[in-house]
CSV table of C-alpha atoms in Angstrom, one decimal:
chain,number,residue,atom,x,y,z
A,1,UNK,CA,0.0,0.0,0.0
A,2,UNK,CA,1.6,2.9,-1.0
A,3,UNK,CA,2.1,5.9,1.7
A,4,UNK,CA,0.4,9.3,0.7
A,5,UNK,CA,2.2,12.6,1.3
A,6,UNK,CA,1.6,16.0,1.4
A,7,UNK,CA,3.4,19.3,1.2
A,8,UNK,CA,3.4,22.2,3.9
A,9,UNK,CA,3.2,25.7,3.0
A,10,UNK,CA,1.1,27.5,5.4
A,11,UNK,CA,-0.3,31.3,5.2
A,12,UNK,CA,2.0,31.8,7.9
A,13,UNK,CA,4.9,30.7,5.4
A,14,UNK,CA,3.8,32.5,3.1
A,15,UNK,CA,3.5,36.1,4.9
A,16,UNK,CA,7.0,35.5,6.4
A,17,UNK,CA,8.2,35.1,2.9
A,18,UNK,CA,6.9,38.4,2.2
A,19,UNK,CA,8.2,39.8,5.7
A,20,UNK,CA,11.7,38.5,4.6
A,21,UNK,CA,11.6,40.3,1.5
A,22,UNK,CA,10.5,43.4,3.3
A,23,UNK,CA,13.4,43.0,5.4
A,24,UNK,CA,15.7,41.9,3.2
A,25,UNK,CA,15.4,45.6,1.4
A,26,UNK,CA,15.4,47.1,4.7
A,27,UNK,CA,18.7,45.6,5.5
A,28,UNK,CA,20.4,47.0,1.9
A,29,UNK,CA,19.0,50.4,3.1
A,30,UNK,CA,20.5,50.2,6.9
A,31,UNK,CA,24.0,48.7,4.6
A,32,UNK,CA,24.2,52.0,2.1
A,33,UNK,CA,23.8,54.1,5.1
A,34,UNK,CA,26.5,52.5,7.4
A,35,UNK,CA,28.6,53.0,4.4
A,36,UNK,CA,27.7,56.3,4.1
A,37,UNK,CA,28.4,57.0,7.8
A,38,UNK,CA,31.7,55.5,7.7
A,39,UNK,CA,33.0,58.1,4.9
A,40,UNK,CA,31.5,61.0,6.8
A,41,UNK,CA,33.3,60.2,9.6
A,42,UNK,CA,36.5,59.5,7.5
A,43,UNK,CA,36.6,55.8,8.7
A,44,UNK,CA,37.7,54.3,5.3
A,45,UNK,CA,39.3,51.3,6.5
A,46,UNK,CA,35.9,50.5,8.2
A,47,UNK,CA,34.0,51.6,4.8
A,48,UNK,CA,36.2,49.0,2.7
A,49,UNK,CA,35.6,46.5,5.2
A,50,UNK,CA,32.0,46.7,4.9
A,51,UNK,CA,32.1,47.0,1.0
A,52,UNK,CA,34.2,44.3,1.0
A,53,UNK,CA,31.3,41.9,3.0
A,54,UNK,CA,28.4,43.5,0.8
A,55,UNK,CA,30.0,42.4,-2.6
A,56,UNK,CA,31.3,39.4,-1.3
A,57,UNK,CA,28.2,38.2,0.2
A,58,UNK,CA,26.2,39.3,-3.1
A,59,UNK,CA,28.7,37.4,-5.6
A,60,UNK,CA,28.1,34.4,-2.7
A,61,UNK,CA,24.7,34.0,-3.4
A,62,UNK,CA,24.5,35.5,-7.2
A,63,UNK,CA,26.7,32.3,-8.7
A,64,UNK,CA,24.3,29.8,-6.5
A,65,UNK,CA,21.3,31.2,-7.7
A,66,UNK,CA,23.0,31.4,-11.2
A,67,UNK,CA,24.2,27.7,-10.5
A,68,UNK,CA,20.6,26.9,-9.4
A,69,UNK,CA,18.7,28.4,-12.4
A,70,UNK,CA,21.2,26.7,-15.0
A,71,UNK,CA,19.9,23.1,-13.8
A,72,UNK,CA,16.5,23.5,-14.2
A,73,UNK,CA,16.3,26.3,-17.0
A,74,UNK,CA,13.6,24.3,-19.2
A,75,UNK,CA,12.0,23.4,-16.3
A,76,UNK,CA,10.8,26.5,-14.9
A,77,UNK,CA,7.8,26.9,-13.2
A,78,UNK,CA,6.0,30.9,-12.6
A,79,UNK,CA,5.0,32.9,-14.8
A,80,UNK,CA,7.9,36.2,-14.1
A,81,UNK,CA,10.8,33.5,-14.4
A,82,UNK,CA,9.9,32.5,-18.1
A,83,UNK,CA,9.3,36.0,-18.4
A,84,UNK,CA,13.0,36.1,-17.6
A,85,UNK,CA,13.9,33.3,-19.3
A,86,UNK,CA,12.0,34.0,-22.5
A,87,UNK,CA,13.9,37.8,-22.7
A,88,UNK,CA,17.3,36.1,-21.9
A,89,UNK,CA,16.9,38.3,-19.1
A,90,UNK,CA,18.0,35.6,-16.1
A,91,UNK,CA,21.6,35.8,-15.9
A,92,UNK,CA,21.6,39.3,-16.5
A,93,UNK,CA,19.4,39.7,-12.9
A,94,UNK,CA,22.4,37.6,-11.6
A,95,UNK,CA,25.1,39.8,-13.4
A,96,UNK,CA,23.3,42.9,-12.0
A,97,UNK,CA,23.0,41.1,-8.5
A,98,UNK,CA,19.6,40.7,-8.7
A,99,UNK,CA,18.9,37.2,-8.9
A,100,UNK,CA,17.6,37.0,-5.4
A,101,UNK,CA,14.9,39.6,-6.3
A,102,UNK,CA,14.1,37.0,-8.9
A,103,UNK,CA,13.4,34.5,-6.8
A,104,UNK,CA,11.5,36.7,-4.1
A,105,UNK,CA,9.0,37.4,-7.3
A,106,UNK,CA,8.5,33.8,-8.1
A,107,UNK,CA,7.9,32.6,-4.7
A,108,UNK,CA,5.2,35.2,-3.7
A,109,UNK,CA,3.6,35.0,-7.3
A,110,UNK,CA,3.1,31.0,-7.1
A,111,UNK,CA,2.4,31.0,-3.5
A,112,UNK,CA,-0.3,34.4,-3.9
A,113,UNK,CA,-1.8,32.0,-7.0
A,114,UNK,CA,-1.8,28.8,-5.2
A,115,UNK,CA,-3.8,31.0,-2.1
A,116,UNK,CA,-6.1,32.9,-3.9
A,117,UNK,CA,-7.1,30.3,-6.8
A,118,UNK,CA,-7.2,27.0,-4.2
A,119,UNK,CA,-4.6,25.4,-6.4
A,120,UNK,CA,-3.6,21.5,-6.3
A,121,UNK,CA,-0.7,20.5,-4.0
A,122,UNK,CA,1.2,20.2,-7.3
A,123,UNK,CA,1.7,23.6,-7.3
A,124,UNK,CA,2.3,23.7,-3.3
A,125,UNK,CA,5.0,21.2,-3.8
A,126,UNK,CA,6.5,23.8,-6.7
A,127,UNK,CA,6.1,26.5,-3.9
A,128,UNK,CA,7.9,24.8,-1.1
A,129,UNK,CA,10.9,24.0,-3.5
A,130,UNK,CA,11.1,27.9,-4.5
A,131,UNK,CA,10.9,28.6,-1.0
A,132,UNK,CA,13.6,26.2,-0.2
A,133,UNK,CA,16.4,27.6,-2.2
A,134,UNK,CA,15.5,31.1,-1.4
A,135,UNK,CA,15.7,30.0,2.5
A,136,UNK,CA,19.2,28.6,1.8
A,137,UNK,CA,20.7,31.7,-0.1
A,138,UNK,CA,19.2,33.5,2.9
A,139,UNK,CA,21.2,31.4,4.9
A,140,UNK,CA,24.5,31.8,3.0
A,141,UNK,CA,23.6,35.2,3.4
A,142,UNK,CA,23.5,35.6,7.0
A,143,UNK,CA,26.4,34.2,7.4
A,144,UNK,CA,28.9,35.8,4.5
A,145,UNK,CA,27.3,39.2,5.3
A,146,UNK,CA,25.1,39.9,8.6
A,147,UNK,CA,27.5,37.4,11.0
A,148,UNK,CA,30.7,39.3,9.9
A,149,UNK,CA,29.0,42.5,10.1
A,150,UNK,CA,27.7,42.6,13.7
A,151,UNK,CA,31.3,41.3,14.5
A,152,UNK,CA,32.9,44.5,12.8
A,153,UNK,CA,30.0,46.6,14.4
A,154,UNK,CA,30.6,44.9,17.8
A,155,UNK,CA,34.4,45.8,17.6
A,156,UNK,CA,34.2,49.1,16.8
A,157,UNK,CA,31.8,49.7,20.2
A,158,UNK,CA,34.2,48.1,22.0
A,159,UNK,CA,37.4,50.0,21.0
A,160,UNK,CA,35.7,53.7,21.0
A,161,UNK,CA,33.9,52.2,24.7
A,162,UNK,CA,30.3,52.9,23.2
A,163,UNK,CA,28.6,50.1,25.2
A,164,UNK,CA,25.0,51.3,26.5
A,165,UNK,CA,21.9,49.5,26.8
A,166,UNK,CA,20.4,50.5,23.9
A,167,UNK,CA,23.5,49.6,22.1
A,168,UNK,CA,23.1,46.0,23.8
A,169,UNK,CA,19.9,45.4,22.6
A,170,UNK,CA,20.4,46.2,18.8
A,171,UNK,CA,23.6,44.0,19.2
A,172,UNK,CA,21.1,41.4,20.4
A,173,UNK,CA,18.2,42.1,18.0
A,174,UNK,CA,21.0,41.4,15.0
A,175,UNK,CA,22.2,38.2,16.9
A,176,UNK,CA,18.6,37.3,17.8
A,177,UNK,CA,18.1,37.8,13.3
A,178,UNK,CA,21.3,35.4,12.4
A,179,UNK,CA,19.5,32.6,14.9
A,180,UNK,CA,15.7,33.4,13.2
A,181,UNK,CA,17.3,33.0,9.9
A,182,UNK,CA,18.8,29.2,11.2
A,183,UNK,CA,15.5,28.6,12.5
A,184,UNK,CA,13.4,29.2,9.4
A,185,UNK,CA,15.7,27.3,7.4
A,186,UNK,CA,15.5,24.6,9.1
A,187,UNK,CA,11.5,25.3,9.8
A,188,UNK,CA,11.3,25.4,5.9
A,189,UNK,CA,13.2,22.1,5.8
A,190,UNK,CA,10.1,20.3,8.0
A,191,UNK,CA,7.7,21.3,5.1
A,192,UNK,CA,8.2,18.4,3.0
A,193,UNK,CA,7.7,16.1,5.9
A,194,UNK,CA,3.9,14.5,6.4
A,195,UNK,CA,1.6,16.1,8.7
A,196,UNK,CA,2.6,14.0,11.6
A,197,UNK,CA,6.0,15.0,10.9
A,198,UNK,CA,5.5,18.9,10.8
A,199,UNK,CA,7.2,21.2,12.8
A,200,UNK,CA,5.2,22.9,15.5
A,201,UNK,CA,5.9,26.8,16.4
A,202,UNK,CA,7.0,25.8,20.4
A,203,UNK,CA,9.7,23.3,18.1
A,204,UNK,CA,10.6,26.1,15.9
A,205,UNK,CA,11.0,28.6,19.2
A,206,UNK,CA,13.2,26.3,21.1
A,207,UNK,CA,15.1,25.8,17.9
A,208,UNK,CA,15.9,29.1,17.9
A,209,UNK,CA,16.5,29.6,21.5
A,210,UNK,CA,19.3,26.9,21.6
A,211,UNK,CA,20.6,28.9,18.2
A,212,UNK,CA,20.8,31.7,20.1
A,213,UNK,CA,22.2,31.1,22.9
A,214,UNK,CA,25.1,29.5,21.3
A,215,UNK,CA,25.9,32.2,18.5
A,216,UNK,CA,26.1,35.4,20.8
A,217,UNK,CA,29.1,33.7,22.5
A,218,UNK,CA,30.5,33.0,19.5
A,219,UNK,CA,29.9,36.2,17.9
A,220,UNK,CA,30.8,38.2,21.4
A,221,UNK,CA,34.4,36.3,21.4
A,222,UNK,CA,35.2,37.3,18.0
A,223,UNK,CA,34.1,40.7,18.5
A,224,UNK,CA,35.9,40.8,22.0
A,225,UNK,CA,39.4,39.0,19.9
A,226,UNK,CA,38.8,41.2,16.9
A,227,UNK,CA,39.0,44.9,19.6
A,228,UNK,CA,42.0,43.9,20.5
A,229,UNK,CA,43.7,42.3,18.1
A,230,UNK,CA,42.5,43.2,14.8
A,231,UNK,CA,44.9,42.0,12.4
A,232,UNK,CA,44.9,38.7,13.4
A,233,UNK,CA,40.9,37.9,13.0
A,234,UNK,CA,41.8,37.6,9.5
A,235,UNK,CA,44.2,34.9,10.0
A,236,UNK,CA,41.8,32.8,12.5
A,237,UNK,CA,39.3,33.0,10.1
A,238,UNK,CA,41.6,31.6,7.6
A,239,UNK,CA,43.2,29.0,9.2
A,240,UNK,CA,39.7,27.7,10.9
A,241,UNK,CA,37.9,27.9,7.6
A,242,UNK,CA,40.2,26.0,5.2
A,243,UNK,CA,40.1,23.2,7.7
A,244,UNK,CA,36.2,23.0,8.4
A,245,UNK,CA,36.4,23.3,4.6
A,246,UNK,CA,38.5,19.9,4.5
A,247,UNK,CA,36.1,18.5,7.3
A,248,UNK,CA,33.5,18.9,4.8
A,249,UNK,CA,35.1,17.8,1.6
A,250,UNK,CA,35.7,14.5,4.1
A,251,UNK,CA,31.6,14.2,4.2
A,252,UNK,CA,31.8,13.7,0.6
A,253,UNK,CA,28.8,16.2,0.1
A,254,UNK,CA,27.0,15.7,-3.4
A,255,UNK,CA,24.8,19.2,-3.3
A,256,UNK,CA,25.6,21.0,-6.6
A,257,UNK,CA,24.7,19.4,-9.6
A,258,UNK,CA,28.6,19.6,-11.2
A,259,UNK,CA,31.2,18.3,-9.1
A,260,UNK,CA,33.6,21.3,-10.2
A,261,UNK,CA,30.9,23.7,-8.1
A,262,UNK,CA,31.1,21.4,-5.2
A,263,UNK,CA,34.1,23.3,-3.4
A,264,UNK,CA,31.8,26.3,-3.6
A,265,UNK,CA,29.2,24.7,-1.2
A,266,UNK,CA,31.9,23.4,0.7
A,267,UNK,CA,33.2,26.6,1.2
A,268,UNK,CA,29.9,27.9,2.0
A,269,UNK,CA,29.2,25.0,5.0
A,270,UNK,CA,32.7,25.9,6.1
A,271,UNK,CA,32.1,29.8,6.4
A,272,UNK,CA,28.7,28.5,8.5
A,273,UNK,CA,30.3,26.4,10.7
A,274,UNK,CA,32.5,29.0,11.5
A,275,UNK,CA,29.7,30.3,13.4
A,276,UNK,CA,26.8,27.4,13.9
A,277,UNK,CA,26.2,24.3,13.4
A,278,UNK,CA,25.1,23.0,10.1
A,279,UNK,CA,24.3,19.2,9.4
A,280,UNK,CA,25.6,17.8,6.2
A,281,UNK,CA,25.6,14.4,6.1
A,282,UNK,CA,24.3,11.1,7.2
A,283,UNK,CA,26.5,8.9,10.0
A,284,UNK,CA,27.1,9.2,13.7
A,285,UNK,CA,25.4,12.7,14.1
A,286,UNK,CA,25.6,12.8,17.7
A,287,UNK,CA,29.0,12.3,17.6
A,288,UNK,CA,29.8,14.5,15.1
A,289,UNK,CA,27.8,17.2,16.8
A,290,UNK,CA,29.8,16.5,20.1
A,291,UNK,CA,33.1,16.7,18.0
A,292,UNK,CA,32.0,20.2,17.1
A,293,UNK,CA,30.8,21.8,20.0
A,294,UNK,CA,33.7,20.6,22.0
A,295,UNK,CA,36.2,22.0,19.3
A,296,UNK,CA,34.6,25.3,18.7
A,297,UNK,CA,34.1,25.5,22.3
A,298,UNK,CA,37.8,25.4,22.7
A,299,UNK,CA,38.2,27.6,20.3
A,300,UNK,CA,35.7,30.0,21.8
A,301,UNK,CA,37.8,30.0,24.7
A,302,UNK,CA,41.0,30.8,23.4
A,303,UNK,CA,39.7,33.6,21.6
A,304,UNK,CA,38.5,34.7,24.9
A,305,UNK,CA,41.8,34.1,26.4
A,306,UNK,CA,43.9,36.1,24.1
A,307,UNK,CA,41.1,38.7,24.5
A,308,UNK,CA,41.8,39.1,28.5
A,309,UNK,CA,45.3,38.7,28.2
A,310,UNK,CA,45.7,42.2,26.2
A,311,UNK,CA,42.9,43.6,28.8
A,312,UNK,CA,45.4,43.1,31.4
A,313,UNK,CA,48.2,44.0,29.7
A,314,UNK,CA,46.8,47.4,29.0
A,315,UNK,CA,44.8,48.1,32.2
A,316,UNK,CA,42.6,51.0,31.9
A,317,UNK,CA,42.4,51.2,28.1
A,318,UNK,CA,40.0,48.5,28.4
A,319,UNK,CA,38.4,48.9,31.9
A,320,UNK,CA,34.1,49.4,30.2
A,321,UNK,CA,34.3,45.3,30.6
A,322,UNK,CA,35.2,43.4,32.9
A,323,UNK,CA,36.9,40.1,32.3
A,324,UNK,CA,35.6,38.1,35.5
A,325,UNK,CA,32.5,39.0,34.6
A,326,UNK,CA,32.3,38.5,30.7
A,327,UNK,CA,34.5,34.8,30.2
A,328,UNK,CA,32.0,33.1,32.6
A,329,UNK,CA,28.9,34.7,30.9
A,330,UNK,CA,29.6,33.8,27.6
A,331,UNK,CA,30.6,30.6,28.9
A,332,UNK,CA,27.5,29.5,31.0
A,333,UNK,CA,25.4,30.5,27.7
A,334,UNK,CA,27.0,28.5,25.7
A,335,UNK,CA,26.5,25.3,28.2
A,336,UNK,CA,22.9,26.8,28.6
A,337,UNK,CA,22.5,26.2,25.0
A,338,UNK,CA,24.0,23.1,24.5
A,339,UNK,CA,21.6,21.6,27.0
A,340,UNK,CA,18.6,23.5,25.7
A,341,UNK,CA,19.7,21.4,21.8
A,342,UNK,CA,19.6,18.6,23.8
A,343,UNK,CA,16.3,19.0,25.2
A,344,UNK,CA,14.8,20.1,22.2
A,345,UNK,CA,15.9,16.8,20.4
A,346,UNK,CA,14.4,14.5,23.3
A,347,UNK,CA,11.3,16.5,23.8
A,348,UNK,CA,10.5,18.6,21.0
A,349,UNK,CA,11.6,17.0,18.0
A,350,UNK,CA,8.8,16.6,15.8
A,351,UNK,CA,10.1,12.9,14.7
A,352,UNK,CA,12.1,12.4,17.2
A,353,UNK,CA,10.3,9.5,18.2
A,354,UNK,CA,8.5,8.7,14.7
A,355,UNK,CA,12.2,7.7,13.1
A,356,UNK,CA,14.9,5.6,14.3
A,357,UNK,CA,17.3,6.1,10.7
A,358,UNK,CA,19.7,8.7,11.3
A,359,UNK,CA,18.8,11.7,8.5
A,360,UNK,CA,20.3,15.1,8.7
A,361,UNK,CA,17.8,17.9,9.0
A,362,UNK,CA,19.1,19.4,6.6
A,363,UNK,CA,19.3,16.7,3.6
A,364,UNK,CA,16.5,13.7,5.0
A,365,UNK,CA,14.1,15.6,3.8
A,366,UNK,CA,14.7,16.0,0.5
A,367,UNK,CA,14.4,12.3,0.0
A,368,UNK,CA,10.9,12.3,0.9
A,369,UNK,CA,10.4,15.3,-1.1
A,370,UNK,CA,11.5,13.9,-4.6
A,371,UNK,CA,9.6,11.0,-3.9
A,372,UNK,CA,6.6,12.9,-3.1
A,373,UNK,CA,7.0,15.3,-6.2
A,374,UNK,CA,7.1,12.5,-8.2
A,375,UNK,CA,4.3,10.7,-6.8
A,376,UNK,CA,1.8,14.1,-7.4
A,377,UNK,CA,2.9,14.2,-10.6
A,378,UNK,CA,2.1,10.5,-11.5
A,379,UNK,CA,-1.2,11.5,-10.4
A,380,UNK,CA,-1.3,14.4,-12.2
A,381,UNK,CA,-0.7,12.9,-15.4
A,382,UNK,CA,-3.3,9.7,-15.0
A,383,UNK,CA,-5.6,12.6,-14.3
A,384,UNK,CA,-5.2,14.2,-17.9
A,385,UNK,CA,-5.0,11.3,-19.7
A,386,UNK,CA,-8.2,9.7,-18.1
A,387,UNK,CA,-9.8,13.2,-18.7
A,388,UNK,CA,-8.7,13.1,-22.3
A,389,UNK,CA,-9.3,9.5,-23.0
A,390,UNK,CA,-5.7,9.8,-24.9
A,391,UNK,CA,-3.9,6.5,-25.2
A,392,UNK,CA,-1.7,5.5,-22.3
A,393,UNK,CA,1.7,7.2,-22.2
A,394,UNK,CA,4.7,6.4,-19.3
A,395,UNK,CA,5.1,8.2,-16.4
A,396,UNK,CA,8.3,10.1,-16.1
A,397,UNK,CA,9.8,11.9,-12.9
A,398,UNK,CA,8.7,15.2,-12.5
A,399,UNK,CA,11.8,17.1,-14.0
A,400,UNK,CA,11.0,20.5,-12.4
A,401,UNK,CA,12.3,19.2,-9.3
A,402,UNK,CA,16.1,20.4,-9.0
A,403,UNK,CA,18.5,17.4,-10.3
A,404,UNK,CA,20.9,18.6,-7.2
A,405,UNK,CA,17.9,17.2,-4.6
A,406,UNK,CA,18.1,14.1,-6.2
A,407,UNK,CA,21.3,13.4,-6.3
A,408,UNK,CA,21.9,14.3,-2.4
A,409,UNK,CA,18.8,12.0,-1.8
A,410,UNK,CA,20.3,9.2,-3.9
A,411,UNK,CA,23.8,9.7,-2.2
A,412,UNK,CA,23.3,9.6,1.2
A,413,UNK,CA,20.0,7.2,0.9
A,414,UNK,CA,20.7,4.6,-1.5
């Protein structure tokens, strides 16, 4: 008897897509004028800093949505895409770096039709793929632009002492954003499980709590390592990325649809595990997750130890924080959050009790997704051909679904 699926894409989806768009133009806005603010107050090396994180960032997630588009060209779904397509128009969006803006207009104009006209889950399922890639370039983007940013923010409050409350709570606000935008993804991820399977908003909350409460510390401890010692963020970053690079080239990840693009999601998972974790691949997860926290909790601590070290070698430069007080701090939220993941996987883990394989968040969905796709559009087709009463064709795979889901559903569940 064969098992029935559904896809997930809620109202409430659908009006946070169009809040994320909202704030995504919001964000460009706040960028220009922090750019702007720097010249005025002739702080160019901060200026080129920040320029350099906006066109990186951008680039970042251009060439994935570029990458993205290329696979499925003849396959494309909405009506503004093939508008695109049709006017050879797509790859100059993603030349212009406006691809993502692309995107936005195909999600909320197949999820707006799909509302208003009571569509079929066919075009749901479409929906909850657009909104799936748009989720993850959202996620590359809050960690190649908005992670960096409040670090370099962070670090210039600390070395000109401008630490008030207010100032706290917009540092928090932005850390509170980076741990909304984990949470979503990994909210958007639960969509293509069944009902039973779907993630509830108390999940999605202590999801993000547990997010939280391990980024600030992170984030804090660079910001604290970059105030005083500036020059050598640069070669932390470095040296921790390559090799979280080479920790993910060692998962054998099978994401992009060419092999040669494969470093560049590599590279990707590598700049995100810089800050969070970010499950890749099937296997011992529990230890790999241990393995993780424990090194980047070491790491956390060394950053913080080189940060108190210069405090105390230049008592009364750096006197607006004080060490006793901060290292423990950052260090009990950390633990706090550690054990808040670890309640939300025994208790609040939508199939945390359903399903005893091992899947990754992150990829074990998309196996039931491409079987699902292709299951609505074998019904799909039965229906037009009984309608028609046109002689019996075979049923092919729906091709609109995005070769790369496939393949990462065939690797790691074959």
């Amino acid at each position: 008897m064969e098992e029935s699926f559904q896809f997930h894409y809620s109202l409430l989806d659908y009006l946070f897509t169009l809040v994320g768009l909202l704030l995504f133009l919001l964000d460009i806005a706040l960028d220009v004028w922090t750019v702007v603010s720097f010249y005025k107050n002739g702080a160019y090396v901060y200026m080129a800093v920040m320029i350099f994180l906006l066109l990186g960032s951008s680039v970042l997630l251009q060439v994935f949505s570029w990458l993205w588009y290329s696979d499925y060209l003849d396959n494309i779904e909405t009506k503004v895409e093939k508008f695109a397509k049709k006017h050879l128009l797509i790859k100059t969006f993603h030349f212009l770096q406006l691809g993502v803006y692309l995107r936005y207009a195909g999600v909320i104009e197949i999820s707006t039709t799909h509302f208003l006209q009571h569509t079929n889950s066919f075009t749901e399922g479409v929906a909850v793929y657009l909104n799936h890639d748009l989720q993850m370039l959202r996620l590359f983007e809050t960690f190649s632009e908005s992670a960096p940013q409040l670090i370099l923010m962070m670090s210039i409050i600390l070395q000109r002492r401008e630490l008030e409350i207010i100032t706290g709570l917009k540092i928090l606000t932005s850390a509170a954003a980076i741990a909304s935008s984990v949470a979503m993804y990994h909210r958007c991820m639960r969509a293509f499980l069944p009902e039973k399977c779907k993630m509830s908003w108390i999940s999605t909350g202590i999801y993000f709590l547990w997010n939280l409460l391990v980024i600030i510390p992170r984030i804090t401890a660079l910001a604290l390592f970059c105030s005083v010692l500036p020059c050598f963020i640069i070669a932390h970053f470095l040296s921790l990325w390559m090799l979280l690079v080479l920790v993910a080239w060692s998962q054998k990840t099978n994401f992009m649809e060419h092999r040669g693009w494969e470093w560049l999601y590599r590279a990707a998972v590598g700049l995100i595990w810089y800050f969070c974790w970010f499950n890749i691949s099937t296997g011992s997860i529990k230890s790999k997750t241990i393995l993780y926290y424990s090194f980047m909790g070491l790491d956390t601590v060394m950053l913080l130890g080189f940060w108190c070290w210069k405090v105390f070698e230049y008592a009364g430069c750096w006197s607006s924080l004080n060490p006793y007080m901060v290292i423990p701090t950052l260090l009990g939220l950390y633990v706090i959050g550690i054990l808040v993941k670890i309640i939300y996987y025994k208790r609040f883990h939508p199939n945390g009790d359903q399903e005893k394989i091992t899947e990754p968040a992150e990829e074990g969905q998309l196996r039931q997704a491409a079987a699902c796709y292709e299951m609505e559009t074998d019904l799909k087709q039965r229906e037009s051909l009984h309608a028609t009463a046109a002689a019996p064709a075979p049923v092919h795979p729906f091709t609109g679904v995005p070769n790369r889901h496939r393949k990462m559903a065939a690797n790691f569940y074959s």
